Coordinates of C-alpha atoms (C1' of nucleotides) in Angstrom, one line a residue:
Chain A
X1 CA 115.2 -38.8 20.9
X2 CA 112.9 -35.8 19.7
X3 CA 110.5 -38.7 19.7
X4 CA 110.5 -39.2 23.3
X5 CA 110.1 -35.2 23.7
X6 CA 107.2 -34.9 21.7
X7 CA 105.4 -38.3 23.5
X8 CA 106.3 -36.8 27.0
X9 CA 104.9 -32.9 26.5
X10 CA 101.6 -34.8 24.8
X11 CA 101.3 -36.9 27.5
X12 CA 100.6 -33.6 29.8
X13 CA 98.1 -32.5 27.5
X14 CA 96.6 -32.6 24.0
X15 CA 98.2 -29.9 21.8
X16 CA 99.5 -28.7 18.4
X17 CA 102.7 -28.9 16.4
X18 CA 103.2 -25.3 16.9
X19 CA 102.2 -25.2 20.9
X20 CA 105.3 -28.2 21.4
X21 CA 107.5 -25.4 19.5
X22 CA 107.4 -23.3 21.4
X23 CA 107.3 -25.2 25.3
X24 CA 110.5 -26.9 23.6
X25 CA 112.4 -23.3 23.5
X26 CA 110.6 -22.0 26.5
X27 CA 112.4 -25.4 28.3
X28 CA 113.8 -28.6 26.9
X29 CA 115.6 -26.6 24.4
X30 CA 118.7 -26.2 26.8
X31 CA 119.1 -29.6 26.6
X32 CA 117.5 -30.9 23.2
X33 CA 116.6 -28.2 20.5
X34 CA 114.5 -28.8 17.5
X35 CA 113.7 -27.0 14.3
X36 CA 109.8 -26.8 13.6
X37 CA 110.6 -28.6 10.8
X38 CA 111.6 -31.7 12.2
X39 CA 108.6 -31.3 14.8
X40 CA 106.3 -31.2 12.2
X41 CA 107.8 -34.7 10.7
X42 CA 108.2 -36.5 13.4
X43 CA 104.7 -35.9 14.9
X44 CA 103.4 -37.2 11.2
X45 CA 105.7 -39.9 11.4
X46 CA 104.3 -40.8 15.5
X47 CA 101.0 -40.9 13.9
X48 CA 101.8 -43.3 11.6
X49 CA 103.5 -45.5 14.1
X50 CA 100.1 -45.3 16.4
X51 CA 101.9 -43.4 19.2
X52 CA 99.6 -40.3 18.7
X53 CA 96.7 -39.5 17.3
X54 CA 95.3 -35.8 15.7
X55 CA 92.9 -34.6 14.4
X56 CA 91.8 -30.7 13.0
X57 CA 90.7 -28.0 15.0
X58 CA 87.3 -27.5 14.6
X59 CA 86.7 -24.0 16.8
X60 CA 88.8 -21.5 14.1
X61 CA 87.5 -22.5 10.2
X62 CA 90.4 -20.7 8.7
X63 CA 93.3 -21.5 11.0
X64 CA 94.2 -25.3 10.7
X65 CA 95.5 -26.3 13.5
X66 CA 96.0 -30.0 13.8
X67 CA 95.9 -31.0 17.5
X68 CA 98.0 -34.5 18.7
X69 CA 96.8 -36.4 21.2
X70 CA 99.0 -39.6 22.6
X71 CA 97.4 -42.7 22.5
X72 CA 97.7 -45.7 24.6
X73 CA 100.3 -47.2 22.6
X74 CA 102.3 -44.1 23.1
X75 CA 102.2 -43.7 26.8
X76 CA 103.3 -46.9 27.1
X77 CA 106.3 -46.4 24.8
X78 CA 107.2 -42.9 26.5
X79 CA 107.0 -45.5 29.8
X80 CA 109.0 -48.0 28.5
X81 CA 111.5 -45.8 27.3
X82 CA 111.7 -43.6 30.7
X83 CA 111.9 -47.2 32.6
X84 CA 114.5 -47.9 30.9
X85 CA 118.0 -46.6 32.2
X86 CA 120.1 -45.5 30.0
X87 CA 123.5 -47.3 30.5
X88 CA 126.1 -44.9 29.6
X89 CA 127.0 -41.2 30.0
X90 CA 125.0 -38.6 27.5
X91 CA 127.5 -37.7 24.6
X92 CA 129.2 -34.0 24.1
X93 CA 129.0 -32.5 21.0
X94 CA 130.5 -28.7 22.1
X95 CA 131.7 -26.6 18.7
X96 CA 133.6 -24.3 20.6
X97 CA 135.6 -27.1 22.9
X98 CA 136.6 -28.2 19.0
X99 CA 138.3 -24.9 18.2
X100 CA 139.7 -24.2 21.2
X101 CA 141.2 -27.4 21.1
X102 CA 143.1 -26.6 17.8
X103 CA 143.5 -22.7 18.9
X104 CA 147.2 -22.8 19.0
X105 CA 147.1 -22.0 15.8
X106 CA 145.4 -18.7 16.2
X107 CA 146.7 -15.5 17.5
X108 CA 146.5 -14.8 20.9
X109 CA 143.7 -11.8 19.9
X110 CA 141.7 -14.0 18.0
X111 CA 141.2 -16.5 20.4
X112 CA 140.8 -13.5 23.0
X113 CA 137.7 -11.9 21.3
X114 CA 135.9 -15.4 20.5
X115 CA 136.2 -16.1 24.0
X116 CA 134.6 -12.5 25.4
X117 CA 131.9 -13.5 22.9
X118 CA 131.0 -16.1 24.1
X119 CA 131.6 -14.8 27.8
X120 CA 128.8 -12.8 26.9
X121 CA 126.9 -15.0 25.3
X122 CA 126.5 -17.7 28.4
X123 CA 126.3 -14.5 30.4
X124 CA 123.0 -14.0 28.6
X125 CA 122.0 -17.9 29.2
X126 CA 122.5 -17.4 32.7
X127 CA 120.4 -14.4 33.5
X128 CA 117.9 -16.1 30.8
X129 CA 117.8 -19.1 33.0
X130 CA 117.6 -16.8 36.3
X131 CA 114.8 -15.3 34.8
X132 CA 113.1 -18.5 34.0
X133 CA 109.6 -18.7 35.9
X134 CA 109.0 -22.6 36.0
X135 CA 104.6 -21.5 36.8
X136 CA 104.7 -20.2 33.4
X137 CA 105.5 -23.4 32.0
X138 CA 101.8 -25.1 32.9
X139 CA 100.4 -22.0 31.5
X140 CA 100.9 -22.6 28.0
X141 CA 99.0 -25.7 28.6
X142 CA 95.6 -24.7 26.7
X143 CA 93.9 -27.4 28.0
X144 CA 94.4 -29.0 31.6
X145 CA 96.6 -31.6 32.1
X146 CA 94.9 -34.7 31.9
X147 CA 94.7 -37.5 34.4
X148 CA 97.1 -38.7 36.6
X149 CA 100.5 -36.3 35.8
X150 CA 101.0 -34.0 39.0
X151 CA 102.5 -30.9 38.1
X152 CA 104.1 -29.7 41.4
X153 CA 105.6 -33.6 40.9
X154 CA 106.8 -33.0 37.4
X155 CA 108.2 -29.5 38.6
X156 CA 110.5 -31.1 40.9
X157 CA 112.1 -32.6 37.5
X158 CA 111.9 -29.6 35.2
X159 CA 113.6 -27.6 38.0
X160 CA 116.6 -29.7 38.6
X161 CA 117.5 -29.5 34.8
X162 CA 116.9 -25.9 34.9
X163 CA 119.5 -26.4 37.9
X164 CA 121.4 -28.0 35.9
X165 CA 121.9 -25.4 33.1
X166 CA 122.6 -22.6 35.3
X167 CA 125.5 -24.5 36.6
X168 CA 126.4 -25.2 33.6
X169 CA 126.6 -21.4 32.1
X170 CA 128.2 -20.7 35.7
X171 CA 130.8 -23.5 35.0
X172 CA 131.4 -21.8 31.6
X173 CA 132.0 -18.5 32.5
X174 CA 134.3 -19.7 34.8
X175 CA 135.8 -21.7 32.4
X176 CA 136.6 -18.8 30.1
X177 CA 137.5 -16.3 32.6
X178 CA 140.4 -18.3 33.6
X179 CA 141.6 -19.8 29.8
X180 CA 141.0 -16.2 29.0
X181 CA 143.8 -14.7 32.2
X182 CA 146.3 -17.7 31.0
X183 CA 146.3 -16.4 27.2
Chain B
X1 CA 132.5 -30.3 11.9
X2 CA 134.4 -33.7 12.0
X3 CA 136.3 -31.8 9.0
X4 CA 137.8 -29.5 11.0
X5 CA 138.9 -32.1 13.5
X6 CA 140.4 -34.3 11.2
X7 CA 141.8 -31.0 9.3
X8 CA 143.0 -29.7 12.8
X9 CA 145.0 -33.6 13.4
X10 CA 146.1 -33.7 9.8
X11 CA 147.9 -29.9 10.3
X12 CA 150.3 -31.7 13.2
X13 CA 151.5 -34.5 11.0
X14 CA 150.7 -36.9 7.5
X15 CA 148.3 -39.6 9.3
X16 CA 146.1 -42.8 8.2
X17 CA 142.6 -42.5 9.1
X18 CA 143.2 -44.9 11.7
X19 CA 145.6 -43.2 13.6
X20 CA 142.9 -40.1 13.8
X21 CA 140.7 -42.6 14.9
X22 CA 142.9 -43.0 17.6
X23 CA 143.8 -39.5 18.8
X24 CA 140.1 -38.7 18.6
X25 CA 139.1 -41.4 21.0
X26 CA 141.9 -39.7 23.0
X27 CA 141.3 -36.5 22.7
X28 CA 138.1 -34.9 21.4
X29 CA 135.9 -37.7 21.6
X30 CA 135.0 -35.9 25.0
X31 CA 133.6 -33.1 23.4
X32 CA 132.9 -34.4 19.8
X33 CA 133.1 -38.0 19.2
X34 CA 132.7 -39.8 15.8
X35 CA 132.7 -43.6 14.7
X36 CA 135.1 -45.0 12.6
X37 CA 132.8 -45.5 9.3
X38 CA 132.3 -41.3 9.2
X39 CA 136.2 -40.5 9.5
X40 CA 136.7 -42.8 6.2
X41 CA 134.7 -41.2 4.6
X42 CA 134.5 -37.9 5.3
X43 CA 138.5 -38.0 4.6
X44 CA 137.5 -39.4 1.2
X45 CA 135.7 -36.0 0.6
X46 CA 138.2 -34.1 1.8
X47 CA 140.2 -35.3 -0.7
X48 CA 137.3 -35.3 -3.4
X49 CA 137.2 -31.6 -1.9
X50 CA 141.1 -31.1 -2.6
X51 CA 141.8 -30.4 1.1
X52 CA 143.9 -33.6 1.5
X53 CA 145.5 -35.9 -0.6
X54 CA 146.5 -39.5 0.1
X55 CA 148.7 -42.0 -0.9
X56 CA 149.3 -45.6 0.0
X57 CA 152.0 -46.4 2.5
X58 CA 154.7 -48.6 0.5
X59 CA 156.4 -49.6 3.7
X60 CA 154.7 -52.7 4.2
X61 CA 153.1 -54.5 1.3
X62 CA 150.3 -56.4 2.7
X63 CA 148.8 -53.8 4.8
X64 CA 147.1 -50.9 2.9
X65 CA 147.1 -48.4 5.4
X66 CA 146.6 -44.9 3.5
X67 CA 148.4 -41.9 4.5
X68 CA 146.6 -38.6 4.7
X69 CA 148.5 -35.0 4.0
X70 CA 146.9 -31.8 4.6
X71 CA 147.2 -29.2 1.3
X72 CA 147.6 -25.8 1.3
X73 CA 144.4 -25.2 0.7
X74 CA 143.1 -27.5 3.4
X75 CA 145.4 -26.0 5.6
X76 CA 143.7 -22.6 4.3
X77 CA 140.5 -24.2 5.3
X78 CA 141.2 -25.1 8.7
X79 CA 142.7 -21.5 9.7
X80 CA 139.8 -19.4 8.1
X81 CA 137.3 -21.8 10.4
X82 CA 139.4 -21.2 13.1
X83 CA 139.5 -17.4 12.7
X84 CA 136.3 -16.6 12.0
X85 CA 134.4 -17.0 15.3
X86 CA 131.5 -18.7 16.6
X87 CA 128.2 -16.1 17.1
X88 CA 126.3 -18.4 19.0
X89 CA 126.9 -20.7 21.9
X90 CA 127.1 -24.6 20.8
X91 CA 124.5 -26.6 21.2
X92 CA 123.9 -29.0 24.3
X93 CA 122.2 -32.2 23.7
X94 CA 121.8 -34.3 26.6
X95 CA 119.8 -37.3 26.6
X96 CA 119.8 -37.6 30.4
X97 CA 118.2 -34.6 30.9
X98 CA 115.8 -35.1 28.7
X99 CA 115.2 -38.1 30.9
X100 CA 115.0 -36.4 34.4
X101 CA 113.0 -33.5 32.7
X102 CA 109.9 -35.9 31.9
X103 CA 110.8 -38.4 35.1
X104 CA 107.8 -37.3 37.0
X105 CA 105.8 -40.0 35.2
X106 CA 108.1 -42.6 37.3
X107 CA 108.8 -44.3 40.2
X108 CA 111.6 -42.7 42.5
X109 CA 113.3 -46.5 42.6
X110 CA 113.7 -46.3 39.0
X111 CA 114.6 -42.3 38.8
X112 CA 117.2 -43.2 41.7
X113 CA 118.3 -46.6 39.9
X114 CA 119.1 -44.8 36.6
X115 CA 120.9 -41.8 39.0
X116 CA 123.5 -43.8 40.1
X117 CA 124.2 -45.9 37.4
X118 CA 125.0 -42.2 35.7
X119 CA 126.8 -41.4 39.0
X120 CA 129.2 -44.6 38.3
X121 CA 129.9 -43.7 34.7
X122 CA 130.7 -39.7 35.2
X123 CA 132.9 -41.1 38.3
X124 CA 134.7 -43.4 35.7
X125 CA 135.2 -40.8 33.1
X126 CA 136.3 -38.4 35.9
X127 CA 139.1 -40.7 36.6
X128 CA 139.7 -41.5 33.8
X129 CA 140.5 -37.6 32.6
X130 CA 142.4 -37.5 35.6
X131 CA 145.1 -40.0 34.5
X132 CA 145.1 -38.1 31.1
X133 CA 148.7 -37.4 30.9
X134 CA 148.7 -34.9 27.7
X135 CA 152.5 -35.7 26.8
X136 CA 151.1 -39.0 25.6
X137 CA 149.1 -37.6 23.1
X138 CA 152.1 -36.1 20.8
X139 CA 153.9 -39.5 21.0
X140 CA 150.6 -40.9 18.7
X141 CA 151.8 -38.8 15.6
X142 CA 154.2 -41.5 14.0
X143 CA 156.1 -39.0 12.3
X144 CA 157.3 -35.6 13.9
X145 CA 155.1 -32.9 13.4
X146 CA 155.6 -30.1 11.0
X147 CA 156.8 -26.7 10.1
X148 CA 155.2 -24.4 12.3
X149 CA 153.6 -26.5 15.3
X150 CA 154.6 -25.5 18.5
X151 CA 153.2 -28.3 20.9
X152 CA 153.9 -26.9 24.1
X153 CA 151.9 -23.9 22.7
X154 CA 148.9 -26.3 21.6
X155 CA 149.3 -28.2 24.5
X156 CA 147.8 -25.3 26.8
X157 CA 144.8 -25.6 24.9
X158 CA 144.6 -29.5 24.8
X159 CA 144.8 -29.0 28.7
X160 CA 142.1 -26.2 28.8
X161 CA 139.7 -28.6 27.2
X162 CA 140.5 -31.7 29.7
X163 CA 140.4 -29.2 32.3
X164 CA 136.6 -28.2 30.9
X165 CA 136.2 -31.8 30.7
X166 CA 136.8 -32.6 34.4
X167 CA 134.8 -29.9 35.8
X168 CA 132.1 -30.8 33.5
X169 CA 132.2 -34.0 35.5
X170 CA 132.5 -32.8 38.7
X171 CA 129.4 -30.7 38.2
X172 CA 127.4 -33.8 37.0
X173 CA 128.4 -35.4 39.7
X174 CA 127.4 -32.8 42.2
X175 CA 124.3 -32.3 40.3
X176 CA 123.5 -36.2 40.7
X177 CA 124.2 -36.4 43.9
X178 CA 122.3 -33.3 45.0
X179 CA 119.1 -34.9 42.7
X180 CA 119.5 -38.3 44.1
X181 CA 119.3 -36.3 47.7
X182 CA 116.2 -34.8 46.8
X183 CA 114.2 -38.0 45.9
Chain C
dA1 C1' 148.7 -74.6 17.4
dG2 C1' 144.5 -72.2 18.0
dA3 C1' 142.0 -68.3 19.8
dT4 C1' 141.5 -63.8 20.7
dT5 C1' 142.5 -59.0 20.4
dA6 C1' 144.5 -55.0 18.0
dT7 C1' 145.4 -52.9 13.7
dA8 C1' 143.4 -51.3 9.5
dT9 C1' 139.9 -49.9 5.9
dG10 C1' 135.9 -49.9 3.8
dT11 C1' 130.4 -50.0 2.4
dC12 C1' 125.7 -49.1 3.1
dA13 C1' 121.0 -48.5 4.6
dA14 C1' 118.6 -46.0 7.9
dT15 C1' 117.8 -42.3 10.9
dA16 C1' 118.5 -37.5 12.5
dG17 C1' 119.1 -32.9 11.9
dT18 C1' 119.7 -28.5 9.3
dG19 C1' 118.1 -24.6 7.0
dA20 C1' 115.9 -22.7 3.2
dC21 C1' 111.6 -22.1 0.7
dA22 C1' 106.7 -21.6 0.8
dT23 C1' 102.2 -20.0 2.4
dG24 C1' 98.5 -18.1 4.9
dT25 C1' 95.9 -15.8 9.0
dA26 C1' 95.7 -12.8 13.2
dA27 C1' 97.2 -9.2 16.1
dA28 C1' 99.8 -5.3 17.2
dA29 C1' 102.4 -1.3 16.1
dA30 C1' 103.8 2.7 13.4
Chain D
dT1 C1' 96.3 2.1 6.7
dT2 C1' 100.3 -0.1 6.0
dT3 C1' 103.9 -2.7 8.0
dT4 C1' 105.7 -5.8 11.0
dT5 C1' 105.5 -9.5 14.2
dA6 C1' 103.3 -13.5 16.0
dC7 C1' 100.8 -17.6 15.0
dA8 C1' 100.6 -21.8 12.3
dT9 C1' 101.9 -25.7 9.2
dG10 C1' 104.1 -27.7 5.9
dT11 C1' 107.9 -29.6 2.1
dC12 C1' 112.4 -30.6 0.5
dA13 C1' 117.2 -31.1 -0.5
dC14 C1' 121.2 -31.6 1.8
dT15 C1' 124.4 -32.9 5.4
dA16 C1' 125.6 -35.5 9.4
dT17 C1' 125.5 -39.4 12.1
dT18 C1' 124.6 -44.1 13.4
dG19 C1' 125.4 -48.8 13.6
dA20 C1' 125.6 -53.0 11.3
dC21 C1' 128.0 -55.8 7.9
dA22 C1' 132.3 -57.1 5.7
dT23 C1' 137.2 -58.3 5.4
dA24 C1' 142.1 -59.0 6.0
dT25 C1' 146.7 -58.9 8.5
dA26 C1' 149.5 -58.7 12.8
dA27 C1' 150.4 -59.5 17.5
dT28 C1' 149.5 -61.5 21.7
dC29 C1' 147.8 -64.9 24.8
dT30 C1' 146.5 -69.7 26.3

DNA sequence: AGATTATATGTCAATAGTGACATGTAAAAA
DNA sequence: TTTTTACATGTCACTATTGACATATAATCT
């Protein structure tokens, strides 16, 4: 899957390793996080495949910075993939769903103060999220987007799954408030 | 984490691996899910790990069904997890959006195609929490559970999760339909 | 009687993901 | 000037998960 992330932000624009980092956590994150590490392979393991390309920035001599660029080959596997519906609902792996789930064991305070932590901790997602300036995204772009991609298209997307998230936080909070009144 | 699920099944009542198989297709599969070929053998390592022991069930000689008992120390195991709380809020990972997030690059018959196949499935899996009837659950552990579980206590959390679970749905739906709207 | 489905348990190779260790430059702050 | 933070890239061992292959009995359906 991190695949399919890493073809899609190359297919906006050429960039490095380290510049996918960090527009992973600024956005897709939420959704699909991703140690550097496993960035790092992955693109290594795309070059070998023939999906991208990269070579060594040339304008620094003492920062290496290796820059990917998606080939042909790869755009047409990141559009063969996105063509391709997925058939069946995304699967939920939620830790804390799991311990509530067996919280009967607990004592009532216990559960109590895991909850009003993480109350507070999707409090902070939300106001993150509300504080999310989808402009800035294109920004971290060093180079133009090439070609054909649109980016007041593309916006339309990345703001219905920041959408998406805040609901999500807001159905949380709810969610806790209320277990939290019934303990 | 599936140890703490299988941990959390094996606290209720003794149980074959098959059997938590069962109750986690039931139950948590919703929020953590795991196929059948990681339950063997992660139970094998529990044992290995001293935090379950098994033996074969005698009761029938032809089919080798093995019994799974929670230790003390597993038992020990499974309460210090639960009381020690999460720091962080669990992860999301959600293919779809992943999907929608790079969908730009597609045509809106395909987007909208792929939308309501997903609009079908979280309709299903609404319903299908909906005739969730939680007494059901407690009638899978083939012998009575033990010692100190109170199940109409646990069973307020069970519900808390479906009740997570449902508006979880709801929301995708909503979010899908709203989406869909937009294209 | 034969076919299919549910029960029941396992192995195994491959892929995905985690988290620590390692290393160096550049920029900003104290 | 020293320290800290940001930038930047990598390896590696370990754990987790997937999904296919394998096998056998029991129960139900046609």
């Amino acid at each position: 899957m991190l695949k399919f992330i890493l073809l899609g932000f190359l297919n906006y624009a050429p960039m490095t390793g380290y510049q996918i980092k960090t527009l992973i956590e600024d956005s897709t994150a939420h959704f699909w996080h991703a140690y550097h590490s496993q960035i790092y392979t992955t693109l290594r393991a795309l070059e070998e495949q023939g999906l991208v390309s990269s070579e060594m920035d040339e304008s620094d001599e003492k920062l290496q910075r290796r820059v990917y660029t998606l080939t042909e080959v790869g755009r047409q596997a990141l559009l063969s993939w996105l063509n391709d519906a997925m058939m069946a609902p995304s699967t939920v792996k939620d830790e804390l769903l799991v311990r509530v789930f067996f919280s009967g064991q607990r004592s009532a305070q216990s559960v109590r103060e895991e909850l009003l932590i993480q109350r507070r901790l999707h409090q902070q997602q939300l106001e993150l999220y509300r504080a999310i300036n989808l402009r800035g995204w294109t920004s971290e772009f060093e180079t133009e987007p090439v070609g054909p991609v649109d980016l007041a298209h593309e916006s339309k997307f990345w703001a219905a799954t920041l959408k998406f998230g805040m609901r999500y936080e807001q159905l949380y909070l709810d969610w806790l408030d209320e277990l939290l009144a019934s303990l």
